[in-house]
Amino acid sequence: MVRSGSRASATLMLEAAALSRALDDTSEEDESEDEWGDPEFLSLVARSRILYLSNVLKVSSWDPQRIYRMDPERARRELRISIAAFRFVLDVVKTNEVFNRVPRKQEQAPVQLQVEVFLYSLQAHSSHVISQHFGIGEGTVRKFCDRVILAILTFEDQYIRWPSRREKHDPKRFVENLNGFKNTHLYYQLGLPGSVHDKRALSFSAMSNLPPAFFDFGEYLLGDSEYGVSFPFIVSPYKRPASTIRENAQFNRLLSKARIIIEHCIGVVKSRFPCLSLYGIHLAEKGAAMRLLKTQRACFVLHNTCIELSEADFEVEDESSDSDSDSEADSDDDMQLGFDPDEHLSSEELRLIVQNDVIMQI
């Protein structure tokens, strides 16, 4: 978006003055002459970066009505959320102070443009592609995204939080065939760069360090076989040779039947925001890791917002590599377990209790 203003005018005046001075063949000069007439000074100022505007041509320019005139499905693919959800998010964030004008700074771009730029970036496009699409500078892309992320994260606690005791025991809200809040993310752990084993990543979480803050009597998580028996609040399937025993194999199938919902939940959010699947990047720039983590958090907030607005999911690619079970089993009713976390049961003891409870209800 090329702008004309005082900077452009000043540049033209300086260039004209420098040219006029260069063409002046007068050899005698007044030593007391104003320094603004010095050709070297004029040339130095004219080369100053702040006076030159980018002349990079853009293939497009932003139209505030374009997204509303688009076919709803095309708009949804571009923004990764529906027009209705876009209006909702825009209405929520537009009053955030991050979009207020800073004293002695120029007026910010429209909030709608900044939100569109951020949502478009969640397709994992490069800054160059985004800048060309909206007709803005590449540096402006990052600035817009940073602002929108900050605005979205101000209402993070409303959409991502561990359920209260009342919510966990309200069957109409929480229990859906033992699958919890459908496709909704309640807890996340970020911050470990590179490829880290799931078990190691969980060991750094607040959940691992302070289980009583998350789990009451009879509560636990389902995990895959990679977690083993390392955590006293995770029930995982049996490994060989124990998994070859009939009762254990049956338990593994039941556990995997319920746990596959977790895998589906992860697939749903990754299909909505492709950037979450394509973040294998080199974090060499200062602040890049923190920006990445904030972007992921914003994606989770937007995803849960879409769930509350009953948004349709994007098609999920099957990434499941579950090997704990090769057949399905019917879902069971809610279970009341006879253990107390204060007794510090081991993960293996917890699994035995859950298994006995499950087998008894079959």
XYZ file of C-alpha atoms in Angstrom:
362
model
C 0.000 0.000 0.000
C 1.994 3.011 -1.290
C 1.365 6.229 0.630
C 1.999 9.849 -0.288
C 2.633 12.437 2.381
C 5.167 14.666 4.064
C 7.968 12.124 3.750
C 7.531 11.777 -0.003
C 7.362 15.556 -0.399
C 10.495 16.034 1.686
C 12.338 13.480 -0.407
C 11.417 15.245 -3.643
C 12.449 18.626 -2.241
C 15.811 17.276 -1.093
C 16.484 15.611 -4.430
C 15.550 18.810 -6.275
C 17.821 20.870 -4.036
C 20.699 18.446 -4.533
C 20.225 18.486 -8.305
C 20.044 22.275 -8.381
C 23.186 22.535 -6.323
C 25.033 20.094 -8.569
C 24.100 22.096 -11.687
C 25.152 25.386 -10.154
C 28.557 26.253 -11.650
C 29.264 29.094 -9.207
C 32.698 28.404 -7.779
C 32.662 30.975 -5.017
C 30.620 29.936 -2.044
C 29.831 31.705 1.160
C 31.366 29.685 3.985
C 28.578 30.828 6.250
C 25.937 29.431 3.886
C 23.302 27.297 5.536
C 24.373 23.648 5.812
C 21.141 22.659 4.063
C 22.821 23.764 0.846
C 25.742 21.372 1.297
C 25.526 18.738 -1.493
C 27.078 16.033 0.686
C 24.585 16.749 3.455
C 21.679 16.700 1.021
C 22.900 13.436 -0.468
C 23.273 11.882 2.983
C 19.767 12.886 4.028
C 18.300 11.763 0.713
C 19.838 8.329 1.199
C 18.401 8.080 4.696
C 16.280 4.935 4.954
C 13.414 6.609 6.782
C 12.710 8.947 3.855
C 12.350 6.241 1.256
C 9.119 4.317 0.919
C 8.996 0.788 -0.394
C 8.342 0.577 -4.111
C 7.685 -3.175 -4.058
C 4.667 -3.714 -6.266
C 1.761 -5.658 -4.808
C -0.563 -7.819 -6.848
C -3.569 -6.879 -4.767
C -4.998 -4.285 -2.430
C -7.391 -4.758 0.461
C -11.118 -4.261 0.025
C -13.097 -4.277 3.318
C -16.205 -5.611 1.569
C -14.457 -8.355 -0.367
C -14.699 -11.021 2.333
C -18.432 -10.372 2.784
C -19.105 -10.616 -0.950
C -17.296 -13.928 -1.282
C -18.991 -17.279 -1.443
C -19.368 -18.392 2.221
C -17.350 -21.575 1.711
C -14.523 -19.739 -0.058
C -14.456 -17.146 2.701
C -14.337 -19.923 5.276
C -11.384 -21.558 3.548
C -9.542 -18.244 3.440
C -10.217 -17.192 7.040
C -10.408 -20.747 8.475
C -13.607 -19.682 10.244
C -17.051 -18.782 8.938
C -18.182 -15.234 8.250
C -20.414 -15.393 11.334
C -17.472 -16.442 13.509
C -15.316 -13.776 11.871
C -17.859 -11.095 12.775
C -17.953 -12.418 16.336
C -14.156 -12.398 16.749
C -13.879 -8.969 15.150
C -16.531 -7.578 17.469
C -14.739 -9.015 20.517
C -11.227 -7.776 19.735
C -11.871 -4.431 18.019
C -12.129 -2.513 21.300
C -8.863 -3.920 22.648
C -6.366 -1.240 23.608
C -3.697 -2.786 21.401
C -5.509 -1.205 18.449
C -5.531 2.279 19.983
C -3.468 4.971 18.326
C -0.127 5.596 19.997
C 0.576 9.315 20.666
C 2.628 10.951 17.903
C 2.123 7.891 15.712
C -0.003 7.627 12.606
C -3.466 6.103 12.709
C -3.522 2.309 12.676
C -4.919 0.296 9.803
C -8.542 -0.863 10.209
C -8.939 -3.619 12.793
C -10.805 -5.716 10.236
C -7.756 -5.726 7.961
C -5.457 -6.718 10.814
C -7.736 -9.598 11.842
C -8.033 -10.800 8.244
C -4.251 -10.779 7.862
C -3.793 -12.885 10.992
C -6.467 -15.428 10.078
C -5.063 -15.723 6.562
C -1.605 -16.353 8.033
C -2.926 -19.429 9.865
C -2.852 -21.268 6.543
C 0.946 -21.250 6.968
C 1.536 -18.770 4.148
C 4.821 -16.875 4.067
C 4.926 -13.162 4.885
C 5.615 -12.495 1.203
C 2.460 -14.290 0.055
C 0.344 -12.570 2.716
C 1.727 -9.117 1.897
C 0.994 -9.638 -1.799
C -2.531 -10.845 -1.060
C -3.469 -7.803 1.023
C -1.241 -5.177 -0.600
C 0.762 -4.398 2.545
C 4.418 -4.576 3.553
C 5.975 -7.800 4.782
C 6.963 -6.152 8.060
C 3.394 -4.966 8.467
C 2.180 -8.571 8.344
C 4.067 -9.413 11.520
C 2.940 -6.218 13.222
C -0.723 -6.944 12.463
C -0.440 -10.581 13.574
C 1.250 -9.647 16.856
C -1.527 -7.192 17.694
C -4.351 -9.593 16.908
C -2.702 -12.386 18.896
C -2.425 -10.142 21.953
C -6.079 -9.161 21.589
C -7.230 -12.785 21.275
C -5.189 -13.933 24.263
C -6.906 -11.392 26.521
C -9.977 -13.661 26.569
C -8.023 -16.927 26.601
C -9.204 -17.816 30.123
C -12.818 -17.740 28.944
C -12.248 -20.466 26.355
C -9.363 -22.584 27.652
C -9.489 -23.688 31.246
C -9.669 -26.827 33.306
C -13.340 -27.656 34.024
C -14.671 -26.852 37.456
C -16.007 -29.567 39.749
C -19.564 -28.618 38.878
C -18.854 -28.844 35.147
C -17.073 -32.178 35.475
C -20.061 -33.661 37.276
C -22.747 -32.103 35.068
C -23.658 -34.922 32.660
C -25.463 -32.613 30.251
C -22.363 -30.467 29.761
C -19.419 -32.750 30.347
C -20.235 -36.381 29.688
C -20.800 -37.332 26.065
C -20.192 -41.063 25.962
C -17.166 -40.528 28.203
C -15.648 -38.184 25.613
C -15.769 -34.944 27.620
C -16.173 -31.557 25.931
C -16.527 -32.513 22.283
C -13.426 -31.493 20.278
C -12.658 -28.794 22.843
C -9.183 -28.182 24.241
C -9.096 -27.735 28.019
C -5.383 -27.842 28.738
C -2.150 -27.470 26.809
C 1.579 -27.531 27.517
C 3.883 -25.476 25.278
C 7.491 -24.400 25.297
C 9.657 -27.433 24.507
C 11.496 -26.831 21.200
C 12.313 -29.576 18.751
C 11.061 -33.148 18.883
C 10.459 -34.204 22.474
C 8.928 -37.483 23.622
C 5.352 -37.111 24.875
C 6.245 -38.557 28.252
C 9.113 -36.121 28.733
C 6.991 -33.176 27.614
C 4.267 -34.065 30.119
C 6.829 -34.305 32.924
C 7.437 -30.541 32.587
C 3.753 -29.649 32.922
C 1.940 -28.234 35.921
C -0.379 -31.230 35.734
C 2.539 -33.571 36.335
C 4.056 -31.489 39.121
C 0.811 -30.859 41.003
C -1.819 -33.517 40.161
C -4.188 -32.676 43.085
C -4.838 -29.285 41.482
C -6.354 -31.052 38.468
C -7.770 -34.370 39.649
C -10.345 -35.158 42.299
C -11.477 -38.515 43.606
C -11.951 -41.035 40.788
C -10.525 -38.845 38.001
C -7.775 -39.754 35.574
C -6.570 -39.325 31.991
C -6.340 -41.877 29.214
C -2.995 -42.215 27.483
C -1.374 -44.368 24.842
C 1.208 -47.023 25.546
C 4.069 -44.520 25.220
C 3.251 -43.105 28.659
C 3.671 -46.502 30.297
C 3.149 -46.409 34.055
C 5.145 -43.236 34.733
C 2.282 -40.990 35.869
C -0.164 -41.815 38.688
C -3.024 -40.009 36.920
C -2.734 -41.672 33.491
C -4.269 -45.002 32.561
C -2.419 -46.548 29.618
C -2.892 -49.856 27.768
C -0.911 -52.976 28.501
C 2.191 -53.763 26.491
C 3.398 -57.184 25.432
C 3.503 -59.782 26.834
C 0.780 -58.654 29.267
C -1.424 -57.480 26.371
C -1.747 -61.064 25.106
C -3.840 -62.042 28.132
C -7.518 -62.086 27.168
C -8.738 -59.717 29.900
C -5.919 -57.261 29.226
C -6.499 -57.323 25.475
C -10.182 -56.617 26.034
C -9.290 -53.728 28.340
C -6.885 -52.319 25.729
C -9.645 -52.292 23.117
C -12.039 -50.458 25.428
C -9.408 -47.924 26.406
C -8.415 -47.270 22.796
C -12.053 -46.859 21.807
C -12.393 -43.965 24.227
C -8.914 -42.545 23.695
C -9.235 -42.255 19.922
C -11.548 -39.301 20.543
C -8.520 -37.410 21.846
C -6.639 -38.078 18.611
C -9.648 -36.884 16.643
C -9.804 -33.693 18.703
C -6.172 -32.924 17.852
C -6.835 -33.664 14.197
C -9.808 -31.289 14.128
C -7.837 -28.264 15.328
C -4.896 -29.061 13.035
C -7.209 -29.346 10.040
C -8.753 -25.968 10.850
C -5.385 -24.241 11.217
C -2.789 -25.842 8.888
C -0.015 -23.769 10.446
C -0.099 -26.098 13.473
C 1.050 -28.973 11.263
C 3.733 -26.999 9.442
C 5.672 -25.378 12.249
C 8.890 -27.325 11.705
C 10.881 -24.104 11.423
C 14.298 -22.888 12.469
C 13.835 -20.573 15.440
C 16.942 -18.465 14.873
C 15.417 -15.016 15.260
C 15.129 -13.467 18.710
C 11.580 -13.755 20.001
C 10.569 -16.265 17.313
C 9.879 -19.053 19.804
C 7.639 -16.868 21.965
C 5.773 -15.611 18.898
C 5.239 -19.203 17.805
C 3.848 -20.238 21.188
C 1.472 -17.274 21.308
C 0.228 -18.106 17.823
C -0.527 -21.673 18.896
C -2.395 -20.451 21.962
C -4.439 -18.078 19.808
C -5.332 -21.002 17.528
C -6.664 -22.974 20.496
C -8.747 -20.001 21.633
C -10.217 -19.536 18.154
C -10.902 -23.262 17.856
C -12.820 -23.400 21.128
C -14.674 -20.245 20.088
C -15.761 -22.022 16.911
C -16.928 -25.015 18.959
C -19.114 -22.781 21.119
C -20.524 -21.153 17.978
C -21.324 -24.631 16.566
C -18.997 -24.124 13.614
C -18.580 -26.979 11.167
C -15.213 -28.737 11.305
C -12.792 -28.983 8.409
C -12.176 -32.422 6.983
C -9.745 -34.311 9.189
C -6.935 -36.289 7.640
C -6.450 -39.646 9.329
C -3.128 -39.396 11.163
C -3.917 -42.075 13.704
C -1.190 -44.605 14.303
C -2.966 -46.250 17.186
C -1.751 -49.776 17.667
C -3.340 -50.440 21.020
C -6.453 -51.934 19.499
C -7.510 -53.429 16.200
C -11.236 -53.627 16.859
C -13.955 -51.474 18.318
C -15.983 -51.994 21.453
C -19.171 -50.460 22.746
C -18.922 -47.421 24.996
C -19.556 -47.874 28.703
C -21.495 -45.820 31.180
C -19.774 -43.421 33.548
C -17.633 -45.166 36.156
C -17.243 -44.534 39.881
C -13.809 -45.697 40.928
C -12.798 -46.830 44.383
C -9.466 -45.064 44.756
C -8.259 -41.891 46.401
C -5.422 -39.825 44.847
C -4.229 -38.971 48.351
C -3.140 -42.594 48.729
C -0.503 -42.016 46.012
C -1.391 -45.021 43.910
C 1.060 -45.937 41.202
C -0.032 -45.795 37.580
C -0.022 -49.586 37.442
C -2.277 -49.855 40.498
C -4.610 -47.262 39.007
C -4.821 -49.241 35.789
C -5.774 -52.402 37.668
C -8.562 -50.600 39.512
C -9.923 -49.069 36.312
C -9.668 -52.395 34.504
C -11.604 -54.230 37.211
C -14.279 -51.549 37.167
C -14.583 -51.710 33.380
C -14.662 -55.494 33.182
C -17.359 -55.638 35.873
C -19.638 -53.384 33.801
C -19.346 -55.358 30.571
